Protein backbone atom coordinates (compact mmCIF):
# COMPACT_ATOMS: atom_id res chain seq x y z
CA MET A 1 0.00 0.00 0.00
CA LEU A 2 2.51 2.32 1.19
CA LEU A 3 6.17 2.80 0.54
CA SER A 4 8.18 0.51 2.76
CA ARG A 5 11.54 -0.97 3.50
CA PHE A 6 14.81 -0.47 1.65
CA LEU A 7 17.66 -2.76 0.66
CA ALA A 8 21.32 -2.31 1.40
CA GLY A 9 23.15 -0.66 -1.45
CA GLY A 10 20.34 1.75 -2.23
CA LEU A 11 17.75 -0.60 -3.72
CA LEU A 12 14.57 -0.53 -1.72
CA ALA A 13 11.16 -1.89 -1.51
CA ALA A 14 7.82 -0.28 -1.09
CA SER A 15 4.90 -1.69 0.67
CA LEU A 16 1.55 -1.63 -0.88
CA LEU A 17 1.37 -1.95 -2.50
CA ALA A 18 8.54 2.60 -19.66
CA PRO A 19 7.52 5.41 -21.29
CA ALA A 20 3.92 6.41 -21.35
CA CYS A 21 1.42 5.93 -24.13
CA THR A 22 1.91 9.39 -25.55
CA SER A 23 4.68 11.91 -25.70
CA HIS A 24 2.65 15.10 -26.00
CA SER A 25 3.77 17.76 -23.56
CA PRO A 26 1.31 19.90 -21.62
CA GLU A 27 0.62 23.45 -22.65
CA THR A 28 3.09 25.90 -21.21
CA PRO A 29 1.52 29.25 -20.29
CA ALA A 30 3.45 32.11 -18.82
CA ALA A 31 3.92 31.88 -15.08
CA ALA A 32 1.48 33.88 -13.01
CA ALA A 33 2.58 37.36 -12.04
CA VAL A 34 3.60 37.46 -8.39
CA PRO A 35 2.75 40.65 -6.47
CA ALA A 36 5.32 42.02 -4.04
CA SER A 37 2.86 41.49 -1.18
CA TYR A 38 3.16 37.73 -1.76
CA PHE A 39 6.62 37.80 -0.17
CA ALA A 40 5.64 40.08 2.71
CA GLY A 41 5.58 37.20 5.17
CA ASP A 42 9.19 36.24 4.38
CA THR A 43 10.93 38.38 6.98
CA ALA A 44 13.91 36.12 7.65
CA ARG A 45 17.16 38.06 7.55
CA VAL A 46 19.05 35.18 5.95
CA LYS A 47 17.34 33.62 2.93
CA THR A 48 17.28 29.83 2.71
CA GLY A 49 16.04 29.06 -0.79
CA GLY A 50 12.46 28.49 0.28
CA VAL A 51 13.21 26.24 3.27
CA GLN A 52 11.09 26.86 6.35
CA MET A 53 11.24 24.88 9.59
CA ILE A 54 7.76 24.96 11.12
CA PRO A 55 7.13 24.43 14.85
CA ILE A 56 4.44 21.80 15.47
CA SER A 57 2.61 21.60 18.79
CA THR A 58 1.90 18.04 19.92
CA PRO A 59 0.76 16.35 23.14
CA LYS A 60 4.44 15.48 23.71
CA GLY A 61 5.81 18.98 23.17
CA THR A 62 6.89 21.14 20.25
CA PHE A 63 8.88 19.75 17.32
CA LYS A 64 9.92 21.18 13.97
CA VAL A 65 9.06 19.90 10.50
CA TRP A 66 10.93 20.76 7.30
CA THR A 67 9.30 22.40 4.27
CA LYS A 68 10.69 23.90 1.07
CA ARG A 69 8.84 26.05 -1.46
CA VAL A 70 9.66 25.63 -5.16
CA GLY A 71 8.34 28.33 -7.50
CA HIS A 72 5.96 31.21 -6.83
CA ASN A 73 2.29 31.27 -7.69
CA PRO A 74 -0.18 32.93 -5.30
CA ARG A 75 -3.11 31.00 -6.88
CA ILE A 76 -1.70 27.45 -7.18
CA ARG A 77 0.27 26.22 -4.17
CA LEU A 78 0.56 22.43 -4.00
CA LEU A 79 1.56 20.84 -0.68
CA LEU A 80 2.99 17.31 -1.03
CA LEU A 81 2.36 14.46 1.42
CA ASN A 82 4.80 11.57 0.95
CA GLY A 83 4.02 7.90 1.39
CA GLY A 84 5.46 5.22 3.57
CA PRO A 85 4.46 5.91 6.22
CA GLY A 86 8.01 7.03 6.94
CA ALA A 87 9.56 7.90 3.55
CA THR A 88 10.64 11.44 2.64
CA HIS A 89 9.74 14.23 0.23
CA GLU A 90 12.69 13.33 -1.99
CA TYR A 91 10.96 10.89 -4.32
CA PHE A 92 8.77 13.80 -5.46
CA GLU A 93 11.79 15.54 -6.98
CA CYS A 94 10.67 14.49 -10.46
CA LEU A 95 8.04 17.23 -10.21
CA GLU A 96 10.82 19.77 -10.67
CA SER A 97 11.08 18.70 -14.31
CA PHE A 98 7.42 19.56 -14.97
CA LEU A 99 5.68 21.97 -12.60
CA PRO A 100 8.01 25.00 -12.49
CA ARG A 101 7.83 25.53 -16.25
CA GLU A 102 4.03 25.56 -15.92
CA GLY A 103 4.13 28.31 -13.32
CA ILE A 104 2.90 25.97 -10.58
CA GLU A 105 4.26 26.38 -7.05
CA PHE A 106 4.73 23.27 -4.93
CA ILE A 107 5.93 22.69 -1.40
CA TYR A 108 8.02 19.77 -0.18
CA TYR A 109 7.20 18.67 3.36
CA ASP A 110 8.73 15.95 5.52
CA GLN A 111 6.16 14.76 8.04
CA LEU A 112 7.23 14.48 11.67
CA GLY A 113 9.59 11.52 11.99
CA CYS A 114 10.56 11.70 8.32
CA GLY A 115 13.59 12.99 6.45
CA ASN A 116 14.77 16.45 7.54
CA SER A 117 12.09 16.88 10.19
CA ASP A 118 12.46 16.14 13.88
CA ASN A 119 12.04 12.53 14.95
CA PRO A 120 10.67 12.20 18.50
CA LYS A 121 11.21 8.39 18.36
CA ASP A 122 7.96 7.85 20.21
CA THR A 123 5.50 5.40 18.62
CA SER A 124 2.59 7.08 20.42
CA MET A 125 3.20 10.02 18.08
CA TRP A 126 2.55 7.88 14.99
CA SER A 127 -1.17 8.56 14.82
CA LEU A 128 -3.41 9.52 11.90
CA PRO A 129 -5.44 12.11 13.88
CA ARG A 130 -2.23 13.74 15.14
CA TYR A 131 -0.80 13.88 11.61
CA VAL A 132 -4.01 15.57 10.41
CA GLU A 133 -3.49 18.31 13.00
CA GLU A 134 0.15 18.55 11.95
CA VAL A 135 -0.89 19.23 8.35
CA GLU A 136 -3.29 21.92 9.56
CA GLN A 137 -0.49 23.62 11.50
CA VAL A 138 1.74 23.47 8.41
CA ARG A 139 -1.07 25.04 6.35
CA GLN A 140 -1.42 27.89 8.78
CA ALA A 141 2.32 28.53 8.95
CA LEU A 142 2.62 28.60 5.15
CA ARG A 143 -0.46 30.86 4.82
CA LEU A 144 -2.27 28.48 2.53
CA ASP A 145 -6.02 29.02 2.10
CA LYS A 146 -9.07 28.17 0.02
CA ASP A 147 -7.94 30.53 -2.73
CA ASN A 148 -4.65 28.74 -3.41
CA PHE A 149 -4.23 25.55 -1.33
CA TYR A 150 -3.98 22.27 -3.24
CA LEU A 151 -3.06 19.09 -1.37
CA LEU A 152 -1.50 16.02 -2.99
CA GLY A 153 -1.09 12.83 -0.98
CA HIS A 154 0.58 9.76 -2.43
CA SER A 155 0.08 6.24 -0.98
CA TRP A 156 0.00 6.68 2.84
CA GLY A 157 -0.03 10.41 2.06
CA GLY A 158 -3.32 9.79 0.23
CA ILE A 159 -4.86 8.48 3.45
CA LEU A 160 -3.58 11.53 5.29
CA ALA A 161 -4.81 13.91 2.56
CA ALA A 162 -8.29 12.37 2.53
CA GLU A 163 -8.54 12.45 6.32
CA TYR A 164 -7.40 16.08 6.35
CA ALA A 165 -9.94 17.04 3.67
CA LEU A 166 -12.80 15.37 5.51
CA LYS A 167 -12.07 17.61 8.51
CA TYR A 168 -10.69 20.78 6.92
CA GLN A 169 -11.88 20.95 3.33
CA GLN A 170 -13.03 24.54 3.89
CA HIS A 171 -9.36 25.51 3.56
CA LEU A 172 -8.76 23.59 0.33
CA LYS A 173 -9.00 24.66 -3.30
CA GLY A 174 -8.27 21.18 -4.72
CA LEU A 175 -7.36 17.67 -3.54
CA VAL A 176 -5.26 15.01 -5.28
CA ILE A 177 -5.39 11.44 -3.96
CA SER A 178 -2.57 9.62 -5.71
CA ASN A 179 -2.30 5.82 -5.81
CA MET A 180 -4.27 5.13 -2.63
CA MET A 181 -7.56 3.37 -2.02
CA MET A 182 -9.94 4.81 0.54
CA SER A 183 -10.34 1.49 2.36
CA VAL A 184 -7.48 -0.48 3.88
CA PRO A 185 -9.64 -3.62 4.20
CA ALA A 186 -10.48 -3.34 0.48
CA TYR A 187 -6.79 -2.96 -0.28
CA GLY A 188 -6.09 -6.12 1.72
CA ARG A 189 -8.66 -8.05 -0.29
CA TYR A 190 -7.22 -6.74 -3.57
CA ALA A 191 -3.73 -7.78 -2.49
CA ASP A 192 -4.90 -11.27 -1.54
CA GLU A 193 -7.34 -11.92 -4.37
CA VAL A 194 -5.74 -10.12 -7.32
CA LEU A 195 -2.08 -9.30 -6.70
CA ALA A 196 -0.87 -12.38 -4.85
CA PRO A 197 -2.24 -14.88 -7.43
CA GLN A 198 -0.24 -13.10 -10.13
CA LEU A 199 2.94 -14.40 -8.51
CA ARG A 200 4.31 -17.78 -9.54
CA PRO A 201 2.90 -20.41 -7.15
CA GLU A 202 6.29 -21.44 -5.82
CA VAL A 203 7.22 -17.79 -5.14
CA LEU A 204 3.96 -17.05 -3.36
CA ARG A 205 4.28 -20.24 -1.32
CA GLU A 206 7.73 -19.27 -0.03
CA ILE A 207 6.62 -15.70 0.71
CA ARG A 208 3.67 -16.98 2.70
CA GLN A 209 5.91 -19.34 4.65
CA ILE A 210 8.24 -16.51 5.62
CA GLU A 211 5.29 -14.34 6.67
CA ALA A 212 3.74 -17.16 8.68
CA ARG A 213 7.00 -17.40 10.65
CA LYS A 214 7.04 -13.59 11.00
CA ASP A 215 10.57 -13.78 9.67
CA PHE A 216 10.36 -10.41 7.93
CA GLN A 217 14.05 -9.58 8.40
CA ASN A 218 15.04 -12.67 6.43
CA PRO A 219 16.93 -11.40 3.33
CA ARG A 220 15.13 -14.02 1.28
CA TYR A 221 11.87 -12.08 1.78
CA MET A 222 13.13 -9.12 -0.22
CA GLU A 223 14.95 -11.38 -2.67
CA LEU A 224 11.56 -12.81 -3.60
CA LEU A 225 9.54 -9.59 -3.53
CA LEU A 226 11.85 -7.29 -5.47
CA PRO A 227 11.93 -9.07 -8.86
CA ASN A 228 8.52 -10.70 -8.58
CA PHE A 229 6.36 -7.95 -7.07
CA TYR A 230 8.03 -4.56 -6.85
CA VAL A 231 9.11 -4.24 -10.46
CA GLU A 232 5.58 -5.27 -11.48
CA HIS A 233 3.47 -3.18 -9.12
CA ILE A 234 5.59 -0.55 -7.35
CA LEU A 235 7.84 0.92 -10.02
CA ARG A 236 7.94 -0.76 -13.42
CA LEU A 237 11.61 -0.33 -14.21
CA PRO A 238 14.50 -2.77 -13.70
CA LEU A 239 15.81 -2.41 -10.17
CA ASP A 240 19.15 -1.06 -11.35
CA GLN A 241 17.27 1.70 -13.19
CA TRP A 242 15.13 2.88 -10.30
CA PRO A 243 15.50 6.70 -10.11
CA GLU A 244 18.05 8.02 -7.67
CA PRO A 245 15.54 10.24 -5.77
CA VAL A 246 13.43 7.14 -5.10
CA ASN A 247 16.35 5.13 -3.76
CA ARG A 248 17.55 8.09 -1.71
CA SER A 249 14.11 8.64 -0.19
CA PHE A 250 13.45 5.03 0.69
CA ALA A 251 16.94 4.54 2.11
CA LYS A 252 15.87 7.02 4.81
CA MET A 253 12.66 5.15 5.67
CA ASN A 254 11.61 5.41 9.32
CA GLN A 255 10.93 1.76 10.03
CA SER A 256 9.39 2.48 13.44
CA LEU A 257 6.77 4.71 11.83
CA TYR A 258 6.19 2.29 8.98
CA VAL A 259 5.70 -0.83 11.09
CA THR A 260 3.58 0.99 13.69
CA MET A 261 1.11 2.23 11.09
CA GLN A 262 1.32 -0.43 8.37
CA GLY A 263 2.76 -3.54 9.99
CA PRO A 264 5.71 -5.63 8.78
CA SER A 265 4.05 -7.56 5.97
CA GLU A 266 4.15 -6.54 2.32
CA PHE A 267 0.81 -8.34 1.75
CA GLY A 268 -1.67 -6.84 4.14
CA VAL A 269 -1.91 -4.33 6.96
CA ALA A 270 -1.49 -5.15 10.63
CA GLY A 271 -0.74 -1.75 12.17
CA LYS A 272 -2.85 1.18 13.31
CA LEU A 273 -4.33 1.56 9.81
CA LEU A 274 -5.79 -1.94 9.83
CA GLY A 275 -9.47 -0.95 9.83
CA TRP A 276 -9.26 2.46 8.14
CA ASP A 277 -12.12 2.93 5.66
CA ARG A 278 -13.51 6.26 4.48
CA THR A 279 -15.40 5.03 1.42
CA ALA A 280 -18.80 5.89 2.90
CA ASP A 281 -17.66 9.44 3.68
CA LEU A 282 -16.45 10.30 0.17
CA PRO A 283 -19.75 12.04 -0.80
CA LYS A 284 -19.02 14.61 1.92
CA LEU A 285 -16.11 15.96 -0.14
CA ALA A 286 -17.25 18.96 -2.18
CA VAL A 287 -13.79 20.26 -3.07
CA PRO A 288 -12.58 19.26 -6.57
CA VAL A 289 -10.81 15.89 -6.31
CA LEU A 290 -8.40 14.15 -8.69
CA SER A 291 -8.08 10.42 -8.01
CA ILE A 292 -4.98 8.91 -9.65
CA GLY A 293 -4.18 5.24 -10.10
CA GLY A 294 -2.14 2.99 -12.34
CA LYS A 295 -3.24 -0.05 -14.33
CA HIS A 296 -0.48 -2.10 -12.66
CA ASP A 297 -0.75 -0.41 -9.26
CA THR A 298 -0.87 -2.14 -5.91
CA MET A 299 -4.14 -0.22 -5.64
CA ASP A 300 -7.26 -1.34 -7.49
CA PRO A 301 -7.76 0.98 -10.51
CA ALA A 302 -11.52 0.35 -10.37
CA HIS A 303 -11.53 1.62 -6.78
CA MET A 304 -9.69 4.77 -7.84
CA ARG A 305 -12.37 5.44 -10.47
CA MET A 306 -15.01 4.84 -7.81
CA VAL A 307 -13.41 7.50 -5.60
CA ALA A 308 -13.87 10.07 -8.38
CA ASP A 309 -17.49 8.97 -8.82
CA LYS A 310 -18.41 9.16 -5.13
CA VAL A 311 -17.04 12.60 -4.31
CA GLN A 312 -19.16 15.55 -5.40
CA ASN A 313 -16.67 16.90 -7.94
CA GLY A 314 -14.32 14.14 -8.98
CA THR A 315 -11.97 13.37 -11.84
CA ALA A 316 -10.21 10.03 -12.36
CA LEU A 317 -6.81 9.54 -13.97
CA ILE A 318 -5.74 5.94 -14.53
CA CYS A 319 -2.23 5.75 -15.98
CA PRO A 320 -2.29 2.86 -18.49
CA ARG A 321 1.40 2.00 -18.11
CA GLY A 322 1.77 3.06 -14.50
CA SER A 323 2.10 1.27 -11.19
CA HIS A 324 2.23 2.55 -7.61
CA MET A 325 4.74 5.22 -8.60
CA SER A 326 3.04 6.29 -11.82
CA PHE A 327 4.80 9.65 -11.71
CA TYR A 328 7.90 7.72 -12.76
CA ASP A 329 6.79 4.76 -14.86
CA ASP A 330 3.95 6.55 -16.72
CA GLN A 331 5.33 10.01 -16.23
CA PRO A 332 3.89 11.95 -19.21
CA THR A 333 0.38 10.67 -18.51
CA TYR A 334 0.61 11.46 -14.79
CA MET A 335 2.14 14.91 -15.16
CA ARG A 336 -0.12 15.98 -17.99
CA GLY A 337 -3.22 15.01 -16.00
CA LEU A 338 -2.02 16.60 -12.77
CA ILE A 339 -1.15 19.88 -14.49
CA LYS A 340 -4.44 19.97 -16.38
CA PHE A 341 -6.38 19.37 -13.15
CA LEU A 342 -4.57 22.10 -11.20
CA LYS A 343 -5.04 24.65 -13.96
CA GLY A 344 -8.65 23.64 -14.55
CA VAL A 345 -9.57 24.15 -10.90
CA ASP A 346 -7.69 27.45 -10.96
CA ARG A 347 -9.98 28.51 -13.82
CA GLY A 348 -13.00 27.68 -11.70
CA GLU A 349 -13.82 24.22 -13.05
CA LYS A 350 -15.33 21.81 -10.51
CA GLU A 351 -14.91 18.64 -12.56
CA VAL A 352 -11.92 18.86 -14.87
CA ALA A 353 -12.07 16.87 -18.10
CA LEU A 354 -8.69 15.25 -18.74
């Protein structure tokens, strides 16, 4: 479902869990004019290239999380929520090849316990409701509001984004749920009934034996999953061609956070997210929503279409050659759809035709 453990030497795995079909590039309008007042809140004496450490109040005290703004657009400001749980913002770096030239501002953000942010090393802090309040504090600190605030959550970040929107959608201009189903139990069924049977019987048998023994640190576990599952459903490139930002991000995975929320298995959830299901609440979302999936994803593409149907103003984007990380293995399709959605909502469209 989510992005998980890494391998020594930089090759990693991801949990939940090729060029695209067309090479047309999105339209490239001039970047939006930025009024001087837009920078009025930046009063730091020493400039840091858009980096801002934001204090976060929690029941266990105050900690700081890392953010970095790329580009300047007062009307389209896209905050990124990484997957894992426990990965970092770094695997989103591919966006730098697409969004700046379209005049779209985006904001990297390492959640508490991830990457450049503080890590309290306290499993009681790994809580979905607490992370929702963390995102709200980040929003306030960055002065994001209903006139400019777009939220993109990928994998575990999609759970967090949906949960945030269900509580705070009045602050949002648009929501992107990328490669994440809105029901963990439904994901578990899809993994068992659709994904697992695609493995060769002898491979699946050995994986199940390792899981039954709870021998998740056995190197053989990853030896089986990497060539047989990850390159099919996580990122559809040969392992030695996985992009450097992906390997760098996953090599920093916070395993405590990951196992606490997701559990140790790559086929199913056993952590705090075990029963999470917001499918019935999707009609409450009135903000424009883009639901992204991949044909070869660890997430059910039909479920991702259903998400777009159930919200009040939804658009579905299913990347035909993509998997869980469609922004790499079906990149033109993903980026073209994301850009078109952001600009369409900016023009006032509720349901954007892709």
